[in-house]
Short mmCIF file of N, CA and C in Angstrom, two decimals:
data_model
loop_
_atom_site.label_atom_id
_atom_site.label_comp_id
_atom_site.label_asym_id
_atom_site.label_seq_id
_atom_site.Cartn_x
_atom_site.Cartn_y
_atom_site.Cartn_z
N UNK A 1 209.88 255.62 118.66
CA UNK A 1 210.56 255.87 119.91
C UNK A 1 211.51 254.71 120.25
N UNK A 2 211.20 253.39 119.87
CA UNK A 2 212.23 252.07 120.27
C UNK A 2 213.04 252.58 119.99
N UNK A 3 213.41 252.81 118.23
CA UNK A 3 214.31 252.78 117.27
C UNK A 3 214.99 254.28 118.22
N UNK A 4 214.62 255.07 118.70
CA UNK A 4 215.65 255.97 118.95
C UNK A 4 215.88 255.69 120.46
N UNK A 5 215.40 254.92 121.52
CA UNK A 5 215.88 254.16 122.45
C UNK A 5 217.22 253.42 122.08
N UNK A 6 217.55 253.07 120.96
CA UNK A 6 218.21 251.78 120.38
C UNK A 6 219.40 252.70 120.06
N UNK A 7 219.32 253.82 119.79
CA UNK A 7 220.50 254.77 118.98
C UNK A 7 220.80 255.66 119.74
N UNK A 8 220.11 255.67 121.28
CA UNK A 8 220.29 256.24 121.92
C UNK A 8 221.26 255.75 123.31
N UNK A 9 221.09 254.32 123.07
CA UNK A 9 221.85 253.62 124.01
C UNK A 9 223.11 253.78 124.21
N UNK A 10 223.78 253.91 125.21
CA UNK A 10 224.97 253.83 125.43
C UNK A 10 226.07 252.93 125.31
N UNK A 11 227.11 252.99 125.19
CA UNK A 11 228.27 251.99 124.91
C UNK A 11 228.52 250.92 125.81
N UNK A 12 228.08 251.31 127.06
CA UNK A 12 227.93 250.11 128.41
C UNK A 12 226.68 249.27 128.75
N UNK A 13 225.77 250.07 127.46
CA UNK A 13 224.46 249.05 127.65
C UNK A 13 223.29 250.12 128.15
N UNK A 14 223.43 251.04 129.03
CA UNK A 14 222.27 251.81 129.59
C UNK A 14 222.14 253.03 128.89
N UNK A 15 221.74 253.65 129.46
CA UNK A 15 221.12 255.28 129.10
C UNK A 15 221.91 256.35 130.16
N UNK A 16 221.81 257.37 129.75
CA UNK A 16 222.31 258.73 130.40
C UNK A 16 221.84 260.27 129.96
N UNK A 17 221.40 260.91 130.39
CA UNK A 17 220.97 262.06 129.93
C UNK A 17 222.14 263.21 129.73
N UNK A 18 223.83 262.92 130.60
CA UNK A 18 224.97 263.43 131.03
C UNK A 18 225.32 263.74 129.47
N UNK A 19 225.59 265.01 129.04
CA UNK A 19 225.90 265.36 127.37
C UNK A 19 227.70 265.67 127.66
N UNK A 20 228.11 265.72 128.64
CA UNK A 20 229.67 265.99 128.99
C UNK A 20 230.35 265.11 128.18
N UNK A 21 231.23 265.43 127.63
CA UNK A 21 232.14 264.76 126.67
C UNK A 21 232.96 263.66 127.97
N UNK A 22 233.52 263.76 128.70
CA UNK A 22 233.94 262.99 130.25
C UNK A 22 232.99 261.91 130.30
N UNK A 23 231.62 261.95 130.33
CA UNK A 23 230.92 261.00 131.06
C UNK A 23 230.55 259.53 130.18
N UNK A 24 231.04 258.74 130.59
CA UNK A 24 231.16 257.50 130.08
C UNK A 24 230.52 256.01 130.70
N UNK A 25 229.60 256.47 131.83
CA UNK A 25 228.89 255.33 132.59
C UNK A 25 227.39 256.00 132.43
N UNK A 26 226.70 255.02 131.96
CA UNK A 26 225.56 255.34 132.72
C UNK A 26 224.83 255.03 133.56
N UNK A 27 223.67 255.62 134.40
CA UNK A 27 222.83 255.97 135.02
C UNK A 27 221.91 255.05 135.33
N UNK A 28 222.07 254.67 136.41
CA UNK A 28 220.43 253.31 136.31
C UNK A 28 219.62 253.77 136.89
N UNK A 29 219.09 255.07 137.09
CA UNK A 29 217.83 255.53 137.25
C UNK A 29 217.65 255.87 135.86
N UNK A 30 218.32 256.55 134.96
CA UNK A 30 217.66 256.43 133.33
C UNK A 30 218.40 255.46 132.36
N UNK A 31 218.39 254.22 133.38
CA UNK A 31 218.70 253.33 132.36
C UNK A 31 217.56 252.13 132.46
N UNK A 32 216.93 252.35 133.69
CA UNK A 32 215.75 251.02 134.22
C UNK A 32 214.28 251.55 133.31
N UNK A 33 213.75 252.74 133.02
CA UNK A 33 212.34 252.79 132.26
C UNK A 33 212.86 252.92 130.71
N UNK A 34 213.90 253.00 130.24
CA UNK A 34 214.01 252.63 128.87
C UNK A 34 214.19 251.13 129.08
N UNK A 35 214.67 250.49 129.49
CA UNK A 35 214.99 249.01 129.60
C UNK A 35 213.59 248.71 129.50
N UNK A 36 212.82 248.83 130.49
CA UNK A 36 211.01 248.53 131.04
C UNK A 36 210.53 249.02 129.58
N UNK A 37 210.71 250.51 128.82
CA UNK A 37 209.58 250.52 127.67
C UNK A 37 210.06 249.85 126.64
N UNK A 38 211.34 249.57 126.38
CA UNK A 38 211.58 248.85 125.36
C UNK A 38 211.55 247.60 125.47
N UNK A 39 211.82 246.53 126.02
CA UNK A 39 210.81 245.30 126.57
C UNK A 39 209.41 245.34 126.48
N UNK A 40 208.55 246.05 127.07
CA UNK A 40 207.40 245.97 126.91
C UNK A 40 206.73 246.25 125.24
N UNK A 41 207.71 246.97 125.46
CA UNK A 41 207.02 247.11 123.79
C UNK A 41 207.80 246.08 122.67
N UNK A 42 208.44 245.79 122.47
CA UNK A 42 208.68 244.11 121.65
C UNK A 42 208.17 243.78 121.86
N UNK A 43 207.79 243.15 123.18
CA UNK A 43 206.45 242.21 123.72
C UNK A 43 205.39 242.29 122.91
N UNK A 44 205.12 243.73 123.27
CA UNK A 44 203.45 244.26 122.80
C UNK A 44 203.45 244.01 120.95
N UNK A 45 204.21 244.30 120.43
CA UNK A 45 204.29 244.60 119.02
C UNK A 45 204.95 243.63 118.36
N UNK A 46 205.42 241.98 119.03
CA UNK A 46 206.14 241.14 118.51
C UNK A 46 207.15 240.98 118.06
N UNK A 47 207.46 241.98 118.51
CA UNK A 47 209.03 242.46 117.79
C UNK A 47 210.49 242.15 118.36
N UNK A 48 210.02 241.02 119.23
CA UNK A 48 211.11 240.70 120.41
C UNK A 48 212.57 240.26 119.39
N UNK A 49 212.73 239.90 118.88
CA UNK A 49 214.30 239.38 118.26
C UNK A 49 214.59 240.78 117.66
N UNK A 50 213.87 241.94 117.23
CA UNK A 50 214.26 242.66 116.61
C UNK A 50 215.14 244.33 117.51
N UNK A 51 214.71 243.74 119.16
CA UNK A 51 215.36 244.45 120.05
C UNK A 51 216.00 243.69 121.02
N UNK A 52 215.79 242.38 120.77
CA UNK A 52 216.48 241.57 122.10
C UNK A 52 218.25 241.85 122.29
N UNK A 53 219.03 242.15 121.32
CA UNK A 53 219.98 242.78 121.52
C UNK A 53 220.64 244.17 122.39
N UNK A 54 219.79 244.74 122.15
CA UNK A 54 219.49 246.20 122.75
C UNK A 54 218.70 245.68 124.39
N UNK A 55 217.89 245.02 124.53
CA UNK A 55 217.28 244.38 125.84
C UNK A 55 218.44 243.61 126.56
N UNK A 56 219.15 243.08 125.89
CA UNK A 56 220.47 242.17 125.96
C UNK A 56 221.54 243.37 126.77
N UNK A 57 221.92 243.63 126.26
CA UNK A 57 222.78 244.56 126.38
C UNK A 57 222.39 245.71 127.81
N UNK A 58 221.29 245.87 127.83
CA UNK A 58 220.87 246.77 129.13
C UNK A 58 220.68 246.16 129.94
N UNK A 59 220.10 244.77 129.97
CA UNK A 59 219.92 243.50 131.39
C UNK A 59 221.54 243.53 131.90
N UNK A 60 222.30 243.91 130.69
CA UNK A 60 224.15 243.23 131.15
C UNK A 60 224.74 244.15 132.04
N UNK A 61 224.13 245.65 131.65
CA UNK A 61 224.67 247.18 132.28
C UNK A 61 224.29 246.67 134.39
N UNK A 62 222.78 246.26 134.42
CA UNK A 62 222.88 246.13 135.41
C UNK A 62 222.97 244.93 136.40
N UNK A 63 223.54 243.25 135.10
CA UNK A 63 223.69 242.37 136.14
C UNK A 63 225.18 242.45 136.09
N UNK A 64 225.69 243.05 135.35
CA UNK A 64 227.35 243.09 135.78
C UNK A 64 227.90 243.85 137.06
N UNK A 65 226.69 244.73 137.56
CA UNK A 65 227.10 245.99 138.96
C UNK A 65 226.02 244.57 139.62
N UNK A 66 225.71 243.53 139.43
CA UNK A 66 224.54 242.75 140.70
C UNK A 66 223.33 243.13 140.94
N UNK A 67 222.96 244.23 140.35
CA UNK A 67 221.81 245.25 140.44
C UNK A 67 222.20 246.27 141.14
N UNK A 68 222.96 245.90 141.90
CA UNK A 68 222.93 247.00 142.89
C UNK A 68 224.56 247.11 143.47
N UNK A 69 225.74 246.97 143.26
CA UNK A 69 227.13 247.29 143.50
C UNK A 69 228.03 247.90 142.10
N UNK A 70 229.13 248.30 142.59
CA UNK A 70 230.25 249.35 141.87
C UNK A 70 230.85 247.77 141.13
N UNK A 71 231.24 248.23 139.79
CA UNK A 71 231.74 247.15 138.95
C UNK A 71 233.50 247.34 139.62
N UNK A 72 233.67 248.80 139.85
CA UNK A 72 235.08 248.80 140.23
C UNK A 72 235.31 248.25 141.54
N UNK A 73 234.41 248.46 142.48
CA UNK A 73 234.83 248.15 144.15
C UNK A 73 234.14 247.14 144.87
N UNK A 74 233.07 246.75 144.10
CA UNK A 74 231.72 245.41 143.89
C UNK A 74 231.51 245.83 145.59
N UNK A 75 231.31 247.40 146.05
CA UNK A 75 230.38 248.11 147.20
C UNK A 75 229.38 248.46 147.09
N UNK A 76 228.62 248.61 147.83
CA UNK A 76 227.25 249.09 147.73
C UNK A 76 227.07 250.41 146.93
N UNK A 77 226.52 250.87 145.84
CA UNK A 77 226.45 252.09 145.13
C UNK A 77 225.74 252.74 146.12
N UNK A 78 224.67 252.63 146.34
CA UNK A 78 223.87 253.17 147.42
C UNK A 78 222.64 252.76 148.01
N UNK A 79 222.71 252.84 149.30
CA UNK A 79 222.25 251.77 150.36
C UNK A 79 220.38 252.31 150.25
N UNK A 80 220.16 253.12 149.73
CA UNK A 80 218.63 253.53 149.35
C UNK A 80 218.37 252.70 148.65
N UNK A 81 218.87 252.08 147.97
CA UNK A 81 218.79 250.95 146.75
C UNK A 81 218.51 249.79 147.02
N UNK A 82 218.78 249.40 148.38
CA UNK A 82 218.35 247.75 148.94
C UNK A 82 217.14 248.25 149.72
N UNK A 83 216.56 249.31 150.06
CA UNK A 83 215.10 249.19 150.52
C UNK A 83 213.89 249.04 149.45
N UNK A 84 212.90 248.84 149.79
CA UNK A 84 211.82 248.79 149.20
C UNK A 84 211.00 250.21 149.21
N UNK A 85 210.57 250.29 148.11
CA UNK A 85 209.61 251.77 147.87
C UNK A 85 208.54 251.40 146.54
N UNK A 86 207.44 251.71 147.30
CA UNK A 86 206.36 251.81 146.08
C UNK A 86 205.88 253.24 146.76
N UNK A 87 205.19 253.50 145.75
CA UNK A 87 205.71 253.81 144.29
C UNK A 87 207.16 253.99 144.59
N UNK A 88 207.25 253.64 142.97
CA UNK A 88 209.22 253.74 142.66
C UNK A 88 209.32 255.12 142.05
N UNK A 89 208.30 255.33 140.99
CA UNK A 89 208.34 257.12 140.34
C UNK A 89 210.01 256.19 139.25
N UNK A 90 210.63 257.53 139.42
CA UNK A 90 211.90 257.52 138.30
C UNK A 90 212.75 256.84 139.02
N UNK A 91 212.87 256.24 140.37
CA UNK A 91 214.21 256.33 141.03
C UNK A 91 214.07 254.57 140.98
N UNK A 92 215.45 254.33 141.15
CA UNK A 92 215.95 252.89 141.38
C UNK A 92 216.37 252.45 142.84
N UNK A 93 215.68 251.00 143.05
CA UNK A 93 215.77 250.09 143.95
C UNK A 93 216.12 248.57 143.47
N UNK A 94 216.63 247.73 144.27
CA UNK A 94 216.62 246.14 143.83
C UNK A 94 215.65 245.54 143.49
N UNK A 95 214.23 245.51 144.35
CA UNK A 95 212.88 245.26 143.87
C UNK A 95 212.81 245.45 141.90
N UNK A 96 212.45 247.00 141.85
CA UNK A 96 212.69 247.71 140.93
C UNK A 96 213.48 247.11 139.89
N UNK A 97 214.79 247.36 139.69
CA UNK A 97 215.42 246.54 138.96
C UNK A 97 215.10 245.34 139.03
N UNK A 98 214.99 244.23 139.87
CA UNK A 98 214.82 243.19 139.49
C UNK A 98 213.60 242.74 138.74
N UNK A 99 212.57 243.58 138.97
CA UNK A 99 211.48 243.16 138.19
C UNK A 99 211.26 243.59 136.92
N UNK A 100 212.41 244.55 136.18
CA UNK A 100 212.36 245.44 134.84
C UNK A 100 213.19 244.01 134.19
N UNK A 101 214.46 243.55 135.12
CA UNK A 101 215.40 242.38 134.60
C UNK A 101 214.79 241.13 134.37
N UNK A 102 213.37 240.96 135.32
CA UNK A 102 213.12 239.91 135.24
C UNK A 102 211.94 239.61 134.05
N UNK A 103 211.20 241.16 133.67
CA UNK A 103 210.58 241.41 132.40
C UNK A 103 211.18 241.18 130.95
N UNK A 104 212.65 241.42 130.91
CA UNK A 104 213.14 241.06 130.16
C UNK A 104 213.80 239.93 129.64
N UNK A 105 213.47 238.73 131.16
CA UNK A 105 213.86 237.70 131.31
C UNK A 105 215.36 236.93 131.26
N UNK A 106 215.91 237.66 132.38
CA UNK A 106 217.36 237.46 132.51
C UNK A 106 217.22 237.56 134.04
N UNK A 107 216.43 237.54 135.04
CA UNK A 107 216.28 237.39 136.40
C UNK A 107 217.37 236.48 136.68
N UNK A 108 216.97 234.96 135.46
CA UNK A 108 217.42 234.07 136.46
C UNK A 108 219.12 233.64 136.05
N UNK A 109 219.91 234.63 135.71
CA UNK A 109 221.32 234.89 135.66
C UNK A 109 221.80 234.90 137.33
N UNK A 110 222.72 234.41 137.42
CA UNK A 110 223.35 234.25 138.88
C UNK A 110 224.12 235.37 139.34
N UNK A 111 223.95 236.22 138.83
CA UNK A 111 224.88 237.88 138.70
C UNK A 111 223.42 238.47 139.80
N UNK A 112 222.23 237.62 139.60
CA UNK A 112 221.19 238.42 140.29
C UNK A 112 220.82 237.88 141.73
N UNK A 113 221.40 236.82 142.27
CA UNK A 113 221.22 235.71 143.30
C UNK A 113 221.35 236.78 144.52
N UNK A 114 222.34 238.02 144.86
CA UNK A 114 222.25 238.14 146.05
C UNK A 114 220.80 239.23 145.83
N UNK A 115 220.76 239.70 145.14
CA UNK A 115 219.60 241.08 144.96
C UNK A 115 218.92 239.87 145.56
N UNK A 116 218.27 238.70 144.72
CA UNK A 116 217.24 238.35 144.96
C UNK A 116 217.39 237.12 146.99
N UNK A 117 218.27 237.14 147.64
CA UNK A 117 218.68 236.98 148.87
C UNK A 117 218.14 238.17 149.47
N UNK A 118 218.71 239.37 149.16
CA UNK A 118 218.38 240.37 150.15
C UNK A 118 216.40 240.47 150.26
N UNK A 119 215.82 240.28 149.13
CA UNK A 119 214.64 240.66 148.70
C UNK A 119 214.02 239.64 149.59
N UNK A 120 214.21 238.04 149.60
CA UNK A 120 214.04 237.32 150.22
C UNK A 120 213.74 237.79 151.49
N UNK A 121 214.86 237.71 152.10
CA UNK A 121 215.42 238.71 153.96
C UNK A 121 213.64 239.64 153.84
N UNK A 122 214.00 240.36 153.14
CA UNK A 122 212.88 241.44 153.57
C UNK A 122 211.71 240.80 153.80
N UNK A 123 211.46 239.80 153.08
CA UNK A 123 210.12 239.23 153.36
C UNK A 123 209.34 239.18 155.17
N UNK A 124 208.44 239.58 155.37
CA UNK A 124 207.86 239.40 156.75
C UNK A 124 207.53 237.80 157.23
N UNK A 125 207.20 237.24 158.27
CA UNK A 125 206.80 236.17 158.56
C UNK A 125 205.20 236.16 158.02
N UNK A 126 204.72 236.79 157.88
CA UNK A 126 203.12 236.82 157.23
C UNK A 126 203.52 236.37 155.87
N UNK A 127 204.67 236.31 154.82
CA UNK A 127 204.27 235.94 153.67
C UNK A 127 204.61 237.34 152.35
N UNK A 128 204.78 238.65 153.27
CA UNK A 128 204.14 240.19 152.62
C UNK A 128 205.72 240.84 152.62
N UNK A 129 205.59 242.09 151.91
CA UNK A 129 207.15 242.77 152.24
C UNK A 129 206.05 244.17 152.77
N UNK A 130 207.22 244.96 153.08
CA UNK A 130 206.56 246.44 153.31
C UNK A 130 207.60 247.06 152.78
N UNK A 131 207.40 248.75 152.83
CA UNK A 131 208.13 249.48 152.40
C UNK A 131 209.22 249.73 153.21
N UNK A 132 210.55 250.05 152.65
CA UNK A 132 211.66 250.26 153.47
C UNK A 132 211.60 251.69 153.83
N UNK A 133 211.34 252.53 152.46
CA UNK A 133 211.19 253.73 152.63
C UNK A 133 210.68 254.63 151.47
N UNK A 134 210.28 255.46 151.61
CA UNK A 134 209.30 255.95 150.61
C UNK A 134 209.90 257.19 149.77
N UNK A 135 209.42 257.33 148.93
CA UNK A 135 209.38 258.97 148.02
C UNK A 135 208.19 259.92 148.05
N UNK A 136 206.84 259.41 148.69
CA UNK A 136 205.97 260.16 148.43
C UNK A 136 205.40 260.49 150.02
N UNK A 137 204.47 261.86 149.89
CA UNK A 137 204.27 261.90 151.03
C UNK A 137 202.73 261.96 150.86
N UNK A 138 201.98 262.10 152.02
CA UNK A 138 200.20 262.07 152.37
C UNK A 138 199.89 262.91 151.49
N UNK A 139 198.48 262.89 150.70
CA UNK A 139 197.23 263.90 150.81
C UNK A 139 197.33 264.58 152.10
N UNK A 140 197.14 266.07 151.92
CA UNK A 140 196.81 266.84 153.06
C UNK A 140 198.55 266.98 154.24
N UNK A 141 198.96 266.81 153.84
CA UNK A 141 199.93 266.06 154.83
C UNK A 141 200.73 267.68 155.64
N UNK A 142 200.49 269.11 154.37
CA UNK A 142 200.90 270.50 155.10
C UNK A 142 202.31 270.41 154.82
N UNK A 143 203.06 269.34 153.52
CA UNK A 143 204.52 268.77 153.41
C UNK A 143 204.32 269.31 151.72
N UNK A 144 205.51 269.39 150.80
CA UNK A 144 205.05 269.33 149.61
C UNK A 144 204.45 270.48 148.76
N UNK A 145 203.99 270.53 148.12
CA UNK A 145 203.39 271.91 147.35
C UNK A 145 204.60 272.34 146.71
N UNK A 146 204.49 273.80 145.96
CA UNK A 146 205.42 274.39 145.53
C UNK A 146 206.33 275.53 146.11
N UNK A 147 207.09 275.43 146.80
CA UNK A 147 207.69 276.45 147.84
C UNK A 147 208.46 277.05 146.49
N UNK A 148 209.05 278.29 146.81
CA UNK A 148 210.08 278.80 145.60
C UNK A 148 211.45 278.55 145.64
N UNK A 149 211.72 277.46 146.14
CA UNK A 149 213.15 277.19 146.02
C UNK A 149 212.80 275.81 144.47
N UNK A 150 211.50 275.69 144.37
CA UNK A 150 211.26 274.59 143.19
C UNK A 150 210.99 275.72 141.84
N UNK A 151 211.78 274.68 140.72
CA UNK A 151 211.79 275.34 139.61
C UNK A 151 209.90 275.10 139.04
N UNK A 152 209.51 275.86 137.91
CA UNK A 152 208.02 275.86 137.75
C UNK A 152 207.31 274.11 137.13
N UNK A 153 208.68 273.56 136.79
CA UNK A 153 208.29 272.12 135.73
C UNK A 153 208.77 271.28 136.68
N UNK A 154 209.12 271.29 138.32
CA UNK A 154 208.89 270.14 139.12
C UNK A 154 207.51 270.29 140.15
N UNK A 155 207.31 268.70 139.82
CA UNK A 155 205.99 268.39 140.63
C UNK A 155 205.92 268.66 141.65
N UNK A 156 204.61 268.56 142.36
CA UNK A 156 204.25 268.97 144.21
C UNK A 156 204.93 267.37 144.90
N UNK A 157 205.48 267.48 145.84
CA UNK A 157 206.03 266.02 146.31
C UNK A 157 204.87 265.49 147.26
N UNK A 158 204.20 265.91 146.78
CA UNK A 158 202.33 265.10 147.85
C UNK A 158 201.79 264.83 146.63
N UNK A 159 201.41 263.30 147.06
CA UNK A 159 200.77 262.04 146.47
C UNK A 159 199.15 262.41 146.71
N UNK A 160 198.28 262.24 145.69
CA UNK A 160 196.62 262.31 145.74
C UNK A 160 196.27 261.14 145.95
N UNK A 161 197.37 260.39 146.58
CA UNK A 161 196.65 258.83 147.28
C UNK A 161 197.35 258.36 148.13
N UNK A 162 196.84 257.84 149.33
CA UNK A 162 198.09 257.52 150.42
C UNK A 162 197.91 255.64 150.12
N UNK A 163 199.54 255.68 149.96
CA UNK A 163 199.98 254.46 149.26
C UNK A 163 200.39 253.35 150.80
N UNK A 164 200.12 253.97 151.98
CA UNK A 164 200.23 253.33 153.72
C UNK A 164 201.59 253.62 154.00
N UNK A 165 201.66 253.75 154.98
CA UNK A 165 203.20 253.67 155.91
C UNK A 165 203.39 252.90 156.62
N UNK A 166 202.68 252.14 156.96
CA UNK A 166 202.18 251.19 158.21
C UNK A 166 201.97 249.73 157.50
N UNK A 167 202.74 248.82 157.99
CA UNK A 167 202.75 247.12 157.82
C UNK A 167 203.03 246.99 155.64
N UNK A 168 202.55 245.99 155.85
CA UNK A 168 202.95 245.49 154.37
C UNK A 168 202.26 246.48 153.50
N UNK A 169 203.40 246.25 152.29
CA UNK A 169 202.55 246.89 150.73
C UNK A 169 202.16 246.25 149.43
N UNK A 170 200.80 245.98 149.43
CA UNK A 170 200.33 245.15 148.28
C UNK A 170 201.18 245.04 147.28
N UNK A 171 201.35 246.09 146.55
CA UNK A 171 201.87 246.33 145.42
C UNK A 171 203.60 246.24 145.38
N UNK A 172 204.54 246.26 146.88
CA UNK A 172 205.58 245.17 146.85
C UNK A 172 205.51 244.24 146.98
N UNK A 173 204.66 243.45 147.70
CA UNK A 173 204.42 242.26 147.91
C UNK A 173 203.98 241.58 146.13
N UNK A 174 203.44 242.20 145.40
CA UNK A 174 202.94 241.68 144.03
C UNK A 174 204.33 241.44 143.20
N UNK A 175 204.67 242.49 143.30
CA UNK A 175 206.43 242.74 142.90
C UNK A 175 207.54 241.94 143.20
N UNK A 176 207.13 241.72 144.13
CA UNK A 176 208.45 241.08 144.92
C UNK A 176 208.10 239.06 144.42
N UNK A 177 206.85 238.85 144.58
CA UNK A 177 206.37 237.41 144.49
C UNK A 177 206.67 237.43 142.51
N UNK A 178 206.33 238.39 141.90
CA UNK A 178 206.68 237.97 140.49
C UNK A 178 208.28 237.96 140.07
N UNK A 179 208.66 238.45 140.84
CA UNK A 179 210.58 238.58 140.52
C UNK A 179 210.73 236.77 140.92
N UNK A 180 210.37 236.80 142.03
CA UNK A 180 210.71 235.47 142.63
C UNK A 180 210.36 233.92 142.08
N UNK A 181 208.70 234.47 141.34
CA UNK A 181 208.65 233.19 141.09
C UNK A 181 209.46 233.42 139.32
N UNK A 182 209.58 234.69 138.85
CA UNK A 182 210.00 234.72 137.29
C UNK A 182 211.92 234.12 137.63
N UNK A 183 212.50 234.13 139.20
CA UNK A 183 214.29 233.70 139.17
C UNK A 183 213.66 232.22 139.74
N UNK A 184 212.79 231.52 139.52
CA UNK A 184 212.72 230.19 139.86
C UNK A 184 212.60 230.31 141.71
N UNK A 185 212.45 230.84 142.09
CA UNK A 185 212.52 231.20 143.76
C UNK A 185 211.65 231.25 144.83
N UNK A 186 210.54 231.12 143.80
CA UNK A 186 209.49 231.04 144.96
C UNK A 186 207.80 230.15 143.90
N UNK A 187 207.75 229.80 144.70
CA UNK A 187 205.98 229.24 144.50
C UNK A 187 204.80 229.58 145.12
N UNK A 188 203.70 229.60 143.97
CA UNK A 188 202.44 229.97 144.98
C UNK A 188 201.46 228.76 145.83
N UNK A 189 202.00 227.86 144.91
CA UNK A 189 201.83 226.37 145.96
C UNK A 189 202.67 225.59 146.46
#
């Protein structure tokens, strides 16, 4: 699967599922979990010089947009993108990206300084982040299920675990402290 991650990559560095002969950018919602499995897996299998090019090359797709702006208009691509969401699922955020960038260890490139400013900002006075905004909704919640306007191979949009709505989220807060301390930015002492 690397090896066809690798041949599958695009000319700008990311991924795209778009088969249109026209489409020539890709996608950083399917360009951030190939980035994440192919990193992890060099890691896992030692094989890091033998994809660091290909890892190279996809860290570049998204510190050349900042993580998060238009290479042509250096504007906000979209403003869902500077909140926080756990679960992330398929979709892209700054958190998000920064912690796939910072797995691959290119966080601490200066192309990433404001992502990691804004991430900062979010931080609460307790120490914690919370969610900006979410993708998933309650157990039980009477939201979700399969209405028939959904095709048969998309999921119910209700979560079998309520991940809180209310004050900080562990699991950004975990996120957010490993980006920070992996761009030199933060300490736990």
């Amino acid at each position: 699967m690397a090896e066809g991650l690798v041949k599958w990559q695009w000319p700008d560095g990311g991924w795209n599922c778009d088969q249109r002969p026209e489409a020539d950018h890709s996608s950083f919602h399917e360009s951030l979990l190939p980035l994440w499995g192919l990193t992890e897996y060099a890691r896992a299998t030692g094989r890091e010089g033998t994809y660091r090019i290909s890892i190279d090359r996809a860290c570049e797709f998204f510190l050349k947009h900042k993580l998060f702006r238009s290479c042509s208009n250096g504007k906000v691509i979209k403003e869902e993108w500077l909140k926080l969401h756990y679960p992330p699922y398929w979709h892209y955020d700054i958190l998000q990206g920064s912690l796939i960038v910072s797995r691959a260890g290119r966080i601490g490139d200066s192309r990433a300084r404001e992502a990691l400013d804004i991430l900062l900002r979010r931080r609460r006075k307790d120490g914690r982040w919370q969610p900006g905004a979410y993708y998933w909704r309650r157990p039980n919640s009477g939201k979700g299920g399969r209405p028939s306007s959904r095709e048969w191979w998309e999921p119910p949009s209700t979560d079998v675990v309520d991940w809180g709505r209310s004050g900080p989220n562990d699991m950004i807060t975990l996120n957010a402290l490993r980006v920070l301390r992996a761009a030199g930015r933060f300490s736990l002492i």
